[in-house]
Amino acid sequence: MTHSTFKISKMDCPSEEQIVRMALDGVDGVNSVQFDPGERTVSVFHVTDEKAVYEKLRSLDLGTTLLSSSEGEPMSAQDHGTERRILLKVLIINLSFFFVNLITGFIAGSMGLIADGLDMLADSLVFALALFAVGGTVARKKNVAKASGYFQLVLATIGIVEVIRRFLGFGEVPEYKLMIIISSLALIGNAVSIYILSKARREEAHMQAGYIFLSNDVVINFGVILAGIFVYFTVSKYPDLIIGSLIFLVVARGAFRILRLSR
C-alpha cells in the first residue's frame, strides 16, 4: 500500500473535503483518504500509481501539490466506527440548534438568528452527507450531495431576498434579548461539539474538518450576539440585517461548492 500526501492549498472547509473525497471515489486502487484541514493536506492510501491520483486532484483546481509518497497503512475499521459515532453526536447538536434558532428567529423577527440557524443546518448537511454516503456508490454520494447543495442554495436565496425586503423598509426592529440569549446557547452548543471533536485523535480527518468548521460557527455566534447588542443601543434593525446578510452569503458559497462536487 502506498501512502501519498498532497497539499491542497484551497481546502478551507468540509465542502472542499467532500469535493476531494468524491473525486477520488472514481479512481481505481484508492483504498482510503484521510484529511488534515489544519495543514490543508490529504493522505491517500492506494495501490495505483500516484500520478493518477495527482492528476485527479489537480483537475479540481484547488491548488494541489504532491508532498511525499511512501509505504503506509490506512485508518482501521474500528477508527472509522469511532469517527462515525462522534460525527453523529455533533450532527444531532447542530440539527437541534437549527430548529431552535429558526423558530426563535421568526419569533424575535431576527434575520441574524434565522441565518445562524441556516448555517447550523448547512453544517448538519455536510456531516450527514459524510455519514450517509459511507459505503455507498459514487452515484448515490453525488445524488446526496446535489440534493444537499440545492436545498442550502434555496434556503440561502430565500433568506437573502427577505433581508433585501427588510432593508427596503419592511419588518420591525428585532427582539435583541432573544438574539443574545439564543445565540449564546448556540455558542455553548458549538463549544460542546468542539469539545467532543477534540477528544478524537488529531490525525482523524473528519474530526479536524469539523473542528475548524465549528470554530468558524463560534465566530458567527459572537457576530449575532454583537448584532443584538447593537440593536439594543441603536434601536435599529440594520445590525441584525447586516449580520444576517453575511451569514446567508457564507451559506450560499458553501452550497455552490457542494453542487460543484456533485457534477
Coordinates of N, CA, C and O in Angstrom, one line a residue, residues 136-199:
G136 N -21.5 3.7 0.3 CA -22.4 3.8 -0.8 C -21.6 3.9 -2.2 O -20.4 4.0 -2.2
T137 N -22.4 3.9 -3.2 CA -21.8 4.0 -4.6 C -21.5 5.5 -4.8 O -22.0 6.4 -4.2
V138 N -20.7 5.7 -5.8 CA -20.3 7.1 -6.2 C -21.6 7.8 -6.6 O -21.8 9.0 -6.3
A139 N -22.5 7.1 -7.4 CA -23.7 7.8 -7.9 C -24.6 8.2 -6.7 O -25.1 9.3 -6.7
R140 N -24.7 7.4 -5.7 CA -25.5 7.8 -4.5 C -24.9 9.0 -3.8 O -25.6 9.9 -3.4
K141 N -23.6 8.9 -3.6 CA -22.9 10.1 -2.9 C -23.2 11.4 -3.7 O -23.4 12.4 -3.1
K142 N -23.1 11.3 -5.0 CA -23.3 12.5 -5.8 C -24.7 13.0 -5.7 O -25.0 14.2 -5.7
N143 N -25.7 12.1 -5.7 CA -27.1 12.5 -5.6 C -27.4 13.1 -4.3 O -28.1 14.1 -4.2
V144 N -26.8 12.6 -3.2 CA -27.0 13.2 -1.9 C -26.4 14.6 -1.8 O -27.0 15.5 -1.3
A145 N -25.2 14.7 -2.4 CA -24.5 16.0 -2.4 C -25.3 17.0 -3.2 O -25.5 18.2 -2.8
K146 N -25.9 16.6 -4.3 CA -26.6 17.5 -5.2 C -27.9 18.0 -4.4 O -28.2 19.2 -4.4
A147 N -28.6 17.1 -3.8 CA -29.8 17.4 -3.1 C -29.5 18.4 -1.9 O -30.2 19.4 -1.7
S148 N -28.4 18.1 -1.2 CA -28.0 19.0 -0.1 C -27.6 20.4 -0.6 O -28.0 21.4 0.0
G149 N -26.9 20.4 -1.7 CA -26.5 21.7 -2.2 C -27.6 22.6 -2.7 O -27.7 23.8 -2.4
Y150 N -28.6 22.0 -3.4 CA -29.7 22.7 -3.9 C -30.6 23.2 -2.7 O -31.1 24.3 -2.7
F151 N -30.7 22.3 -1.7 CA -31.5 22.7 -0.5 C -30.9 23.9 0.2 O -31.7 24.9 0.5
Q152 N -29.6 23.9 0.4 CA -29.0 25.0 1.0 C -29.1 26.3 0.2 O -29.3 27.4 0.7
L153 N -28.9 26.1 -1.1 CA -29.0 27.3 -2.0 C -30.4 27.9 -2.0 O -30.5 29.2 -2.0
V154 N -31.4 27.1 -2.0 CA -32.8 27.6 -2.0 C -33.0 28.4 -0.7 O -33.6 29.5 -0.7
L155 N -32.6 27.8 0.4 CA -32.8 28.5 1.7 C -32.0 29.8 1.8 O -32.5 30.8 2.3
A156 N -30.8 29.7 1.3 CA -30.0 31.0 1.4 C -30.6 32.0 0.5 O -30.6 33.2 0.8
T157 N -31.1 31.7 -0.7 CA -31.7 32.6 -1.6 C -32.9 33.3 -1.0 O -33.1 34.5 -1.1
I158 N -33.8 32.5 -0.4 CA -34.9 33.0 0.3 C -34.5 34.0 1.4 O -35.1 35.0 1.6
G159 N -33.5 33.6 2.2 CA -33.0 34.5 3.2 C -32.5 35.8 2.7 O -32.8 36.8 3.3
I160 N -31.7 35.8 1.6 CA -31.2 37.0 1.1 C -32.3 37.9 0.5 O -32.3 39.1 0.7
V161 N -33.3 37.3 -0.1 CA -34.4 38.1 -0.6 C -35.2 38.7 0.6 O -35.6 39.9 0.5
E162 N -35.3 38.0 1.7 CA -36.0 38.6 2.8 C -35.2 39.7 3.4 O -35.8 40.7 3.9
V163 N -33.9 39.5 3.5 CA -33.0 40.6 4.0 C -33.2 41.9 3.2 O -33.3 43.0 3.7
I164 N -33.2 41.7 1.8 CA -33.4 42.9 0.9 C -34.7 43.5 1.2 O -34.8 44.8 1.2
R165 N -35.7 42.7 1.3 CA -37.1 43.2 1.6 C -37.1 44.1 2.8 O -37.7 45.2 2.9
R166 N -36.4 43.6 3.9 CA -36.4 44.4 5.1 C -35.5 45.6 5.0 O -35.8 46.6 5.7
F167 N -34.5 45.5 4.2 CA -33.7 46.7 4.0 C -34.5 47.8 3.3 O -34.2 49.0 3.5
L168 N -35.5 47.4 2.5 CA -36.3 48.4 1.8 C -37.4 49.0 2.7 O -38.2 49.8 2.2
G169 N -37.5 48.6 3.9 CA -38.4 49.2 4.8 C -39.4 48.3 5.5 O -40.2 48.8 6.3
F170 N -39.4 47.1 5.1 CA -40.4 46.1 5.7 C -39.7 45.5 7.0 O -38.5 45.3 7.0
G171 N -40.6 45.1 7.9 CA -40.1 44.4 9.1 C -39.8 45.4 10.2 O -39.4 46.6 10.0
E172 N -39.9 44.9 11.5 CA -39.7 45.7 12.6 C -38.3 45.5 13.2 O -37.6 44.6 12.8
V173 N -37.9 46.3 14.2 CA -36.7 46.1 15.0 C -36.8 44.7 15.7 O -37.8 44.5 16.4
P174 N -35.8 43.9 15.5 CA -35.9 42.5 16.2 C -35.7 42.6 17.7 O -35.3 43.6 18.3
E175 N -36.2 41.5 18.4 CA -36.1 41.4 19.8 C -34.6 41.1 20.2 O -34.2 39.9 20.0
Y176 N -33.9 42.0 20.7 CA -32.5 41.9 20.9 C -32.2 40.8 22.0 O -31.2 40.1 22.0
K177 N -33.1 40.7 23.0 CA -32.9 39.8 24.1 C -32.8 38.4 23.6 O -32.0 37.6 24.0
L178 N -33.8 38.0 22.8 CA -33.8 36.6 22.2 C -32.6 36.4 21.3 O -32.0 35.3 21.4
M179 N -32.2 37.4 20.6 CA -31.0 37.3 19.8 C -29.8 36.9 20.6 O -29.0 36.0 20.3
I180 N -29.6 37.6 21.7 CA -28.4 37.4 22.6 C -28.5 36.1 23.3 O -27.6 35.3 23.3
I181 N -29.7 35.8 23.8 CA -29.9 34.5 24.6 C -29.7 33.3 23.7 O -28.9 32.4 24.1
I182 N -30.4 33.2 22.6 CA -30.4 32.1 21.7 C -29.0 31.9 21.1 O -28.5 30.8 21.0
S183 N -28.4 33.0 20.7 CA -27.0 32.9 20.1 C -26.0 32.4 21.2 O -25.1 31.7 20.9
S184 N -26.2 32.8 22.4 CA -25.3 32.4 23.5 C -25.5 30.9 23.7 O -24.5 30.1 23.9
L185 N -26.7 30.4 23.6 CA -27.0 28.9 23.8 C -26.4 28.2 22.6 O -25.8 27.1 22.8
A186 N -26.5 28.7 21.4 CA -25.9 28.1 20.2 C -24.4 28.1 20.3 O -23.7 27.1 19.9
L187 N -23.8 29.2 20.9 CA -22.4 29.2 21.2 C -22.0 28.1 22.1 O -20.9 27.4 21.9
I188 N -22.8 27.8 23.1 CA -22.5 26.7 24.1 C -22.5 25.4 23.3 O -21.7 24.5 23.5
G189 N -23.6 25.3 22.5 CA -23.7 24.0 21.7 C -22.5 23.8 20.8 O -22.0 22.6 20.7
N190 N -22.0 24.8 20.1 CA -20.8 24.7 19.3 C -19.6 24.4 20.1 O -18.7 23.6 19.7
A191 N -19.5 25.0 21.3 CA -18.4 24.7 22.2 C -18.4 23.2 22.6 O -17.4 22.6 22.7
V192 N -19.6 22.7 22.9 CA -19.7 21.3 23.3 C -19.3 20.4 22.1 O -18.6 19.4 22.3
S193 N -19.7 20.8 20.9 CA -19.4 20.0 19.7 C -17.9 20.0 19.5 O -17.3 19.0 19.2
I194 N -17.2 21.2 19.7 CA -15.8 21.3 19.6 C -15.1 20.4 20.6 O -14.1 19.7 20.3
Y195 N -15.6 20.4 21.9 CA -15.1 19.5 22.9 C -15.2 18.0 22.5 O -14.2 17.3 22.7
I196 N -16.3 17.6 22.0 CA -16.5 16.2 21.5 C -15.5 15.9 20.5 O -14.8 14.8 20.5
L197 N -15.3 16.8 19.5 CA -14.4 16.5 18.4 C -12.9 16.5 18.9 O -12.1 15.8 18.4
S198 N -12.7 17.3 19.9 CA -11.3 17.4 20.4 C -10.8 16.2 21.1 O -9.6 16.0 21.3
K199 N -11.8 15.3 21.5 CA -11.4 14.0 22.2 C -10.9 13.0 21.1 O -10.3 12.0 21.5

